[in-house]
Amino acid sequence: MGAPLDPAFRPQYHQLHRVGRPGVWRSVVGSLLVLVLVFAVVPLIAGGLFFAGLVALGRTVDEAGAVLDVTAETTPTGLALLNVVIAAAIPLTFAVSWWLHRLRPRWISSVAPRLRWGYLVACLGLSVVALLASLGVGLLLPLDPGEAPAGAVNDFTTRTRDFLIVILLLTPLQAAGEEYLFRGYLTQAFGSLVWARRTSQALAVLGPALIFALFHGLSQDWPVFFDRFAFGVVAGILVIRTGGLEAPIAMHVLNNFLAFGLALAFGDLTTALNAEGGSSWWMILSTLTQSLVYLGLAVAVARAMGLVTQGPPVGGALPPPEADPVLAVPPPRV
């Protein structure tokens, strides 16, 4: 079981599993559980419900299957299903955090513990600034051999309208779902595996970033993989440096809005969703500019706003259980 926690221990975001139920195995089991739920169980259930609904509305079995297959041709319904499945990661991480660790769900949002909406809105503005810096660098980069600049703008159709509705309503939830899974639960899980401060931080950042990149497809080429891994690393650093998920969520939402918007305007969403090849290493300079500028701005604004990056001490400063506790169980032994 280990020695009791120091009553003065003030956990950083990635150490919060340490103050839940004792046992490192809980973080390992919980990580496997949420990944299986989000990427296997929920798609099966939600896909079945969507499929049954389409058939009930008059689609044939083949037509319903084609509508939901985003790898062949993305449809508004298929994109909606994908977003709903990933957004389900939010309540699932809440449930696993409570069931396995007896930590209240709000501790996944931040060490406040809540979603700090003022900072989230500020980060949306900062993400635009970082994006403009990235676009500025992108204009200076050369095109790869055979790569053509953006062509004519696509026609605006009812299908485009339907895509826009799905993107505006559900993409923020999809982006938040990924952050609650990878930078939320998995960051806390990896950070709880060891006590050494630097090693704990490194695991909490690199482990979820690697899983995040891998779960975007095993057939992606190296520039795309590195880009997604680098995004995960920067997002993980932001979580620890700011004490919550607000900054990564804002950056993720804007990135997805931009990617889907460009695809609707100049390309197609099927290619955007399944971008696993044909990417240039030059794009890394542009995306790294965006991530690093955003990292600096988000951390600076968090400090200026006086955001806390550590939870309260384990002992002595916690409210009693009946008064809305930080933990739902007595301070554990780890």
Tab-separated table of C-alpha atoms in Angstrom:
chain	number	residue	atom	x	y	z
A	1	MET	CA	0.000	0.000	0.000
A	2	GLY	CA	2.891	2.364	0.685
A	3	ALA	CA	3.323	5.224	3.129
A	4	PRO	CA	0.577	7.803	3.679
A	5	LEU	CA	0.743	10.955	1.583
A	6	ASP	CA	2.379	13.968	3.151
A	7	PRO	CA	-0.522	16.147	4.411
A	8	ALA	CA	1.233	19.142	2.825
A	9	PHE	CA	1.429	17.469	-0.608
A	10	ARG	CA	-0.015	19.817	-3.252
A	11	PRO	CA	-0.590	17.795	-6.442
A	12	GLN	CA	-0.052	19.222	-9.888
A	13	TYR	CA	-2.609	18.312	-12.526
A	14	HIS	CA	-0.781	15.170	-13.658
A	15	GLN	CA	-0.469	13.913	-10.051
A	16	LEU	CA	-4.149	13.972	-9.138
A	17	HIS	CA	-4.582	10.191	-9.275
A	18	ARG	CA	-2.157	10.095	-6.359
A	19	VAL	CA	-4.798	11.560	-4.084
A	20	GLY	CA	-7.544	9.209	-5.189
A	21	ARG	CA	-7.945	5.583	-4.187
A	22	PRO	CA	-4.532	3.982	-3.667
A	23	GLY	CA	-3.028	1.681	-6.278
A	24	VAL	CA	-1.122	2.477	-9.465
A	25	TRP	CA	-2.948	-0.406	-11.133
A	26	ARG	CA	-6.090	1.722	-11.128
A	27	SER	CA	-4.511	4.199	-13.533
A	28	VAL	CA	-3.324	1.410	-15.839
A	29	VAL	CA	-6.694	-0.352	-15.863
A	30	GLY	CA	-8.531	2.940	-16.225
A	31	SER	CA	-6.435	3.961	-19.229
A	32	LEU	CA	-7.151	0.705	-21.026
A	33	LEU	CA	-10.807	0.922	-20.086
A	34	VAL	CA	-11.428	4.444	-21.420
A	35	LEU	CA	-9.571	3.691	-24.674
A	36	VAL	CA	-11.609	0.543	-25.269
A	37	LEU	CA	-14.846	2.330	-24.410
A	38	VAL	CA	-14.186	5.340	-26.664
A	39	PHE	CA	-12.710	3.531	-29.658
A	40	ALA	CA	-14.564	0.202	-29.578
A	41	VAL	CA	-17.674	0.030	-27.399
A	42	VAL	CA	-19.160	3.481	-28.044
A	43	PRO	CA	-18.597	3.344	-31.850
A	44	LEU	CA	-20.332	-0.027	-31.930
A	45	ILE	CA	-23.348	1.198	-29.954
A	46	ALA	CA	-23.634	4.639	-31.562
A	47	GLY	CA	-22.991	3.253	-35.026
A	48	GLY	CA	-25.699	0.672	-34.530
A	49	LEU	CA	-28.190	3.313	-33.414
A	50	PHE	CA	-27.363	5.637	-36.324
A	51	PHE	CA	-27.547	2.703	-38.744
A	52	ALA	CA	-30.920	1.575	-37.425
A	53	GLY	CA	-32.217	5.123	-37.635
A	54	LEU	CA	-31.175	5.487	-41.270
A	55	VAL	CA	-32.769	2.171	-42.212
A	56	ALA	CA	-35.957	3.188	-40.386
A	57	LEU	CA	-35.998	6.382	-42.466
A	58	GLY	CA	-35.975	4.389	-45.687
A	59	ARG	CA	-32.296	3.851	-46.523
A	60	THR	CA	-31.179	0.442	-47.703
A	61	VAL	CA	-28.588	-1.454	-45.689
A	62	ASP	CA	-25.882	-0.626	-48.249
A	63	GLU	CA	-26.875	3.040	-48.361
A	64	ALA	CA	-26.878	3.337	-44.564
A	65	GLY	CA	-23.443	1.729	-44.385
A	66	ALA	CA	-22.077	4.113	-47.015
A	67	VAL	CA	-23.476	7.151	-45.198
A	68	LEU	CA	-21.648	6.220	-41.987
A	69	ASP	CA	-18.311	5.207	-43.581
A	70	VAL	CA	-16.142	8.329	-43.236
A	71	THR	CA	-13.115	6.555	-44.745
A	72	ALA	CA	-14.772	6.079	-48.146
A	73	GLU	CA	-16.807	9.266	-48.488
A	74	THR	CA	-17.572	11.545	-45.580
A	75	THR	CA	-21.188	12.639	-45.236
A	76	PRO	CA	-22.698	15.116	-42.755
A	77	THR	CA	-24.314	12.199	-40.913
A	78	GLY	CA	-21.053	10.260	-40.823
A	79	LEU	CA	-19.185	13.290	-39.497
A	80	ALA	CA	-21.863	13.820	-36.857
A	81	LEU	CA	-21.511	10.199	-35.740
A	82	LEU	CA	-17.726	10.523	-35.512
A	83	ASN	CA	-18.013	13.688	-33.425
A	84	VAL	CA	-20.621	12.175	-31.106
A	85	VAL	CA	-18.467	9.087	-30.530
A	86	ILE	CA	-15.390	11.106	-29.581
A	87	ALA	CA	-17.386	13.607	-27.515
A	88	ALA	CA	-18.579	10.638	-25.443
A	89	ALA	CA	-15.050	10.553	-24.006
A	90	ILE	CA	-16.043	13.419	-21.695
A	91	PRO	CA	-18.681	11.584	-19.629
A	92	LEU	CA	-16.694	8.343	-19.883
A	93	THR	CA	-13.571	9.892	-18.328
A	94	PHE	CA	-15.806	11.366	-15.622
A	95	ALA	CA	-17.303	7.962	-14.880
A	96	VAL	CA	-13.980	6.097	-14.803
A	97	SER	CA	-12.349	8.787	-12.661
A	98	TRP	CA	-15.149	8.455	-10.096
A	99	TRP	CA	-15.501	4.677	-10.228
A	100	LEU	CA	-11.818	3.724	-10.053
A	101	HIS	CA	-10.278	6.665	-8.199
A	102	ARG	CA	-13.223	8.215	-6.324
A	103	LEU	CA	-12.191	11.600	-7.709
A	104	ARG	CA	-14.985	13.969	-8.573
A	105	PRO	CA	-15.243	14.608	-12.342
A	106	ARG	CA	-14.460	18.319	-12.038
A	107	TRP	CA	-10.854	17.440	-11.205
A	108	ILE	CA	-10.342	16.377	-14.814
A	109	SER	CA	-11.145	19.902	-16.012
A	110	SER	CA	-8.534	21.629	-13.839
A	111	VAL	CA	-7.058	21.879	-10.366
A	112	ALA	CA	-9.452	24.785	-9.657
A	113	PRO	CA	-11.385	22.313	-9.789
A	114	ARG	CA	-13.677	23.354	-12.658
A	115	LEU	CA	-13.498	24.504	-16.236
A	116	ARG	CA	-12.192	28.071	-16.052
A	117	TRP	CA	-14.365	29.684	-18.726
A	118	GLY	CA	-12.696	33.097	-18.636
A	119	TYR	CA	-9.320	31.562	-19.395
A	120	LEU	CA	-10.842	29.306	-22.059
A	121	VAL	CA	-12.298	32.319	-23.893
A	122	ALA	CA	-8.970	34.141	-23.619
A	123	CYS	CA	-7.209	31.108	-25.088
A	124	LEU	CA	-9.534	31.126	-28.090
A	125	GLY	CA	-8.243	34.612	-28.871
A	126	LEU	CA	-4.652	33.548	-28.304
A	127	SER	CA	-5.109	30.612	-30.656
A	128	VAL	CA	-6.086	33.024	-33.430
A	129	VAL	CA	-2.901	35.023	-32.846
A	130	ALA	CA	-0.812	31.835	-32.992
A	131	LEU	CA	-2.615	30.768	-36.148
A	132	LEU	CA	-1.801	34.077	-37.857
A	133	ALA	CA	1.867	33.585	-36.946
A	134	SER	CA	1.715	30.087	-38.428
A	135	LEU	CA	0.116	31.338	-41.645
A	136	GLY	CA	2.799	34.003	-41.930
A	137	VAL	CA	5.527	31.381	-41.747
A	138	GLY	CA	3.593	29.127	-44.136
A	139	LEU	CA	3.601	31.835	-46.811
A	140	LEU	CA	7.390	31.828	-46.766
A	141	LEU	CA	7.784	28.078	-47.151
A	142	PRO	CA	8.406	26.535	-50.584
A	143	LEU	CA	6.007	24.112	-52.231
A	144	ASP	CA	7.090	20.513	-52.645
A	145	PRO	CA	7.698	19.273	-56.205
A	146	GLY	CA	4.307	18.604	-57.780
A	147	GLU	CA	2.436	20.407	-55.009
A	148	ALA	CA	-0.043	22.969	-56.295
A	149	PRO	CA	-1.343	26.039	-54.469
A	150	ALA	CA	-4.974	26.174	-53.371
A	151	GLY	CA	-7.360	26.094	-56.315
A	152	ALA	CA	-10.804	27.564	-56.887
A	153	VAL	CA	-13.308	27.811	-54.070
A	154	ASN	CA	-15.847	24.981	-53.980
A	155	ASP	CA	-19.490	25.729	-54.687
A	156	PHE	CA	-21.708	26.301	-51.657
A	157	THR	CA	-24.403	23.624	-51.686
A	158	THR	CA	-26.967	22.240	-49.270
A	159	ARG	CA	-24.410	19.537	-48.448
A	160	THR	CA	-21.899	22.256	-47.563
A	161	ARG	CA	-24.527	23.872	-45.346
A	162	ASP	CA	-25.165	20.569	-43.570
A	163	PHE	CA	-21.444	20.071	-43.014
A	164	LEU	CA	-21.143	23.580	-41.560
A	165	ILE	CA	-23.968	22.931	-39.112
A	166	VAL	CA	-22.367	19.694	-37.924
A	167	ILE	CA	-18.940	21.309	-37.642
A	168	LEU	CA	-20.132	24.371	-35.726
A	169	LEU	CA	-22.302	22.388	-33.298
A	170	LEU	CA	-20.304	19.210	-32.719
A	171	THR	CA	-16.634	19.829	-33.538
A	172	PRO	CA	-16.005	21.759	-30.275
A	173	LEU	CA	-17.391	18.771	-28.345
A	174	GLN	CA	-15.264	16.367	-30.398
A	175	ALA	CA	-12.106	18.402	-29.752
A	176	ALA	CA	-12.934	18.671	-26.044
A	177	GLY	CA	-13.579	14.931	-25.931
A	178	GLU	CA	-10.089	14.180	-27.239
A	179	GLU	CA	-8.578	16.559	-24.691
A	180	TYR	CA	-10.505	15.087	-21.764
A	181	LEU	CA	-9.295	11.648	-22.843
A	182	PHE	CA	-5.671	12.221	-23.849
A	183	ARG	CA	-4.664	15.364	-21.920
A	184	GLY	CA	-7.140	14.693	-19.132
A	185	TYR	CA	-7.458	11.135	-17.877
A	186	LEU	CA	-4.353	9.723	-19.589
A	187	THR	CA	-2.156	12.605	-18.408
A	188	GLN	CA	-3.234	11.985	-14.819
A	189	ALA	CA	-2.785	8.242	-15.286
A	190	PHE	CA	0.752	8.418	-16.706
A	191	GLY	CA	1.747	11.064	-14.193
A	192	SER	CA	0.774	8.786	-11.310
A	193	LEU	CA	3.020	5.899	-12.345
A	194	VAL	CA	6.207	7.224	-10.708
A	195	TRP	CA	7.019	9.705	-7.956
A	196	ALA	CA	10.191	11.270	-9.417
A	197	ARG	CA	9.160	14.803	-10.412
A	198	ARG	CA	10.840	15.116	-13.810
A	199	THR	CA	10.127	11.536	-14.823
A	200	SER	CA	6.498	11.902	-13.799
A	201	GLN	CA	6.140	15.056	-15.903
A	202	ALA	CA	7.876	13.467	-18.889
A	203	LEU	CA	5.634	10.388	-18.771
A	204	ALA	CA	2.534	12.546	-18.355
A	205	VAL	CA	3.403	14.534	-21.497
A	206	LEU	CA	5.039	11.971	-23.804
A	207	GLY	CA	2.853	8.931	-23.084
A	208	PRO	CA	-0.511	10.514	-24.000
A	209	ALA	CA	1.085	12.381	-26.936
A	210	LEU	CA	2.344	9.114	-28.427
A	211	ILE	CA	-1.020	7.374	-27.969
A	212	PHE	CA	-2.790	10.438	-29.398
A	213	ALA	CA	-0.667	10.306	-32.550
A	214	LEU	CA	-0.968	6.532	-32.963
A	215	PHE	CA	-4.741	6.552	-32.608
A	216	HIS	CA	-4.995	8.850	-35.634
A	217	GLY	CA	-3.993	5.918	-37.853
A	218	LEU	CA	-1.110	3.471	-38.159
A	219	SER	CA	-0.712	4.157	-41.888
A	220	GLN	CA	-0.035	7.888	-41.561
A	221	ASP	CA	3.282	9.073	-42.967
A	222	TRP	CA	6.058	10.452	-40.781
A	223	PRO	CA	5.385	14.199	-41.233
A	224	VAL	CA	1.729	13.746	-40.245
A	225	PHE	CA	2.651	11.503	-37.296
A	226	PHE	CA	5.290	13.944	-36.054
A	227	ASP	CA	2.889	16.865	-36.403
A	228	ARG	CA	0.261	15.119	-34.281
A	229	PHE	CA	2.833	13.949	-31.740
A	230	ALA	CA	4.237	17.486	-31.435
A	231	PHE	CA	0.723	18.849	-30.934
A	232	GLY	CA	0.222	16.329	-28.134
A	233	VAL	CA	3.508	17.283	-26.480
A	234	VAL	CA	2.706	21.004	-26.506
A	235	ALA	CA	-0.838	20.343	-25.262
A	236	GLY	CA	0.527	18.161	-22.454
A	237	ILE	CA	2.977	20.846	-21.372
A	238	LEU	CA	0.157	23.373	-21.360
A	239	VAL	CA	-1.952	21.197	-19.058
A	240	ILE	CA	0.818	20.976	-16.473
A	241	ARG	CA	1.932	24.605	-16.782
A	242	THR	CA	-1.609	26.017	-16.558
A	243	GLY	CA	-3.227	23.406	-14.314
A	244	GLY	CA	-6.117	22.481	-16.614
A	245	LEU	CA	-7.496	21.580	-20.024
A	246	GLU	CA	-8.683	25.011	-21.181
A	247	ALA	CA	-5.646	25.936	-23.288
A	248	PRO	CA	-5.419	22.597	-25.164
A	249	ILE	CA	-9.173	22.590	-25.791
A	250	ALA	CA	-9.089	26.078	-27.313
A	251	MET	CA	-6.126	25.226	-29.553
A	252	HIS	CA	-7.698	21.942	-30.644
A	253	VAL	CA	-11.056	23.534	-31.474
A	254	LEU	CA	-9.479	26.231	-33.634
A	255	ASN	CA	-7.229	23.726	-35.424
A	256	ASN	CA	-10.211	21.545	-36.301
A	257	PHE	CA	-12.316	24.516	-37.407
A	258	LEU	CA	-9.482	25.617	-39.694
A	259	ALA	CA	-8.841	22.147	-41.122
A	260	PHE	CA	-12.508	21.461	-41.810
A	261	GLY	CA	-13.101	24.973	-43.121
A	262	LEU	CA	-10.248	24.735	-45.629
A	263	ALA	CA	-11.443	21.294	-46.682
A	264	LEU	CA	-14.958	22.597	-47.320
A	265	ALA	CA	-13.673	25.642	-49.189
A	266	PHE	CA	-10.921	24.134	-51.345
A	267	GLY	CA	-10.904	20.349	-51.008
A	268	ASP	CA	-13.047	17.643	-49.432
A	269	LEU	CA	-13.599	16.396	-45.893
A	270	THR	CA	-12.837	12.774	-46.711
A	271	THR	CA	-9.242	13.689	-47.535
A	272	ALA	CA	-8.993	15.963	-44.490
A	273	LEU	CA	-10.247	13.273	-42.099
A	274	ASN	CA	-7.991	10.588	-43.548
A	275	ALA	CA	-4.839	12.636	-44.109
A	276	GLU	CA	-2.281	9.867	-43.734
A	277	GLY	CA	0.051	10.461	-46.651
A	278	GLY	CA	1.452	12.983	-49.075
A	279	SER	CA	2.310	15.567	-46.424
A	280	SER	CA	5.420	17.690	-46.481
A	281	TRP	CA	8.054	18.087	-43.797
A	282	TRP	CA	7.878	21.825	-44.544
A	283	MET	CA	4.496	21.992	-42.828
A	284	ILE	CA	6.199	21.125	-39.534
A	285	LEU	CA	7.842	24.561	-39.444
A	286	SER	CA	4.460	26.228	-39.777
A	287	THR	CA	2.654	24.052	-37.227
A	288	LEU	CA	5.529	24.248	-34.733
A	289	THR	CA	5.426	28.032	-35.026
A	290	GLN	CA	1.740	27.947	-34.164
A	291	SER	CA	2.200	25.571	-31.226
A	292	LEU	CA	5.203	27.331	-29.693
A	293	VAL	CA	3.758	30.821	-30.050
A	294	TYR	CA	0.541	29.593	-28.484
A	295	LEU	CA	2.434	27.837	-25.686
A	296	GLY	CA	4.244	31.039	-24.743
A	297	LEU	CA	1.123	33.201	-24.911
A	298	ALA	CA	-1.138	30.777	-23.020
A	299	VAL	CA	1.343	30.313	-20.168
A	300	ALA	CA	1.953	34.069	-19.911
A	301	VAL	CA	-1.772	34.843	-19.781
A	302	ALA	CA	-2.353	32.081	-17.202
A	303	ARG	CA	0.265	33.674	-14.966
A	304	ALA	CA	-1.178	37.141	-15.507
A	305	MET	CA	-4.628	35.846	-14.520
A	306	GLY	CA	-3.175	34.211	-11.406
A	307	LEU	CA	-4.396	30.718	-12.259
A	308	VAL	CA	-3.483	28.012	-9.780
A	309	THR	CA	-1.498	25.053	-11.097
A	310	GLN	CA	-1.642	22.881	-7.975
A	311	GLY	CA	-4.474	21.427	-5.972
A	312	PRO	CA	-4.946	22.122	-2.247
A	313	PRO	CA	-2.940	20.183	0.347
A	314	VAL	CA	-4.137	16.631	0.908
A	315	GLY	CA	-4.647	17.147	4.617
A	316	GLY	CA	-5.864	20.007	6.725
A	317	ALA	CA	-7.157	22.321	3.970
A	318	LEU	CA	-9.854	20.144	2.449
A	319	PRO	CA	-13.517	20.776	3.197
A	320	PRO	CA	-15.333	18.010	5.075
A	321	PRO	CA	-16.993	15.285	2.952
A	322	GLU	CA	-20.487	16.606	3.564
A	323	ALA	CA	-19.514	20.085	2.326
A	324	ASP	CA	-18.693	19.209	-1.302
A	325	PRO	CA	-15.397	17.368	-0.865
A	326	VAL	CA	-12.331	17.505	-3.030
A	327	LEU	CA	-12.097	13.769	-2.576
A	328	ALA	CA	-14.879	11.343	-1.922
A	329	VAL	CA	-12.768	9.136	0.321
A	330	PRO	CA	-10.344	9.820	3.200
A	331	PRO	CA	-6.784	10.768	2.172
A	332	PRO	CA	-5.377	7.481	0.866
A	333	ARG	CA	-2.099	5.662	1.249
A	334	VAL	CA	-0.174	5.175	-1.983
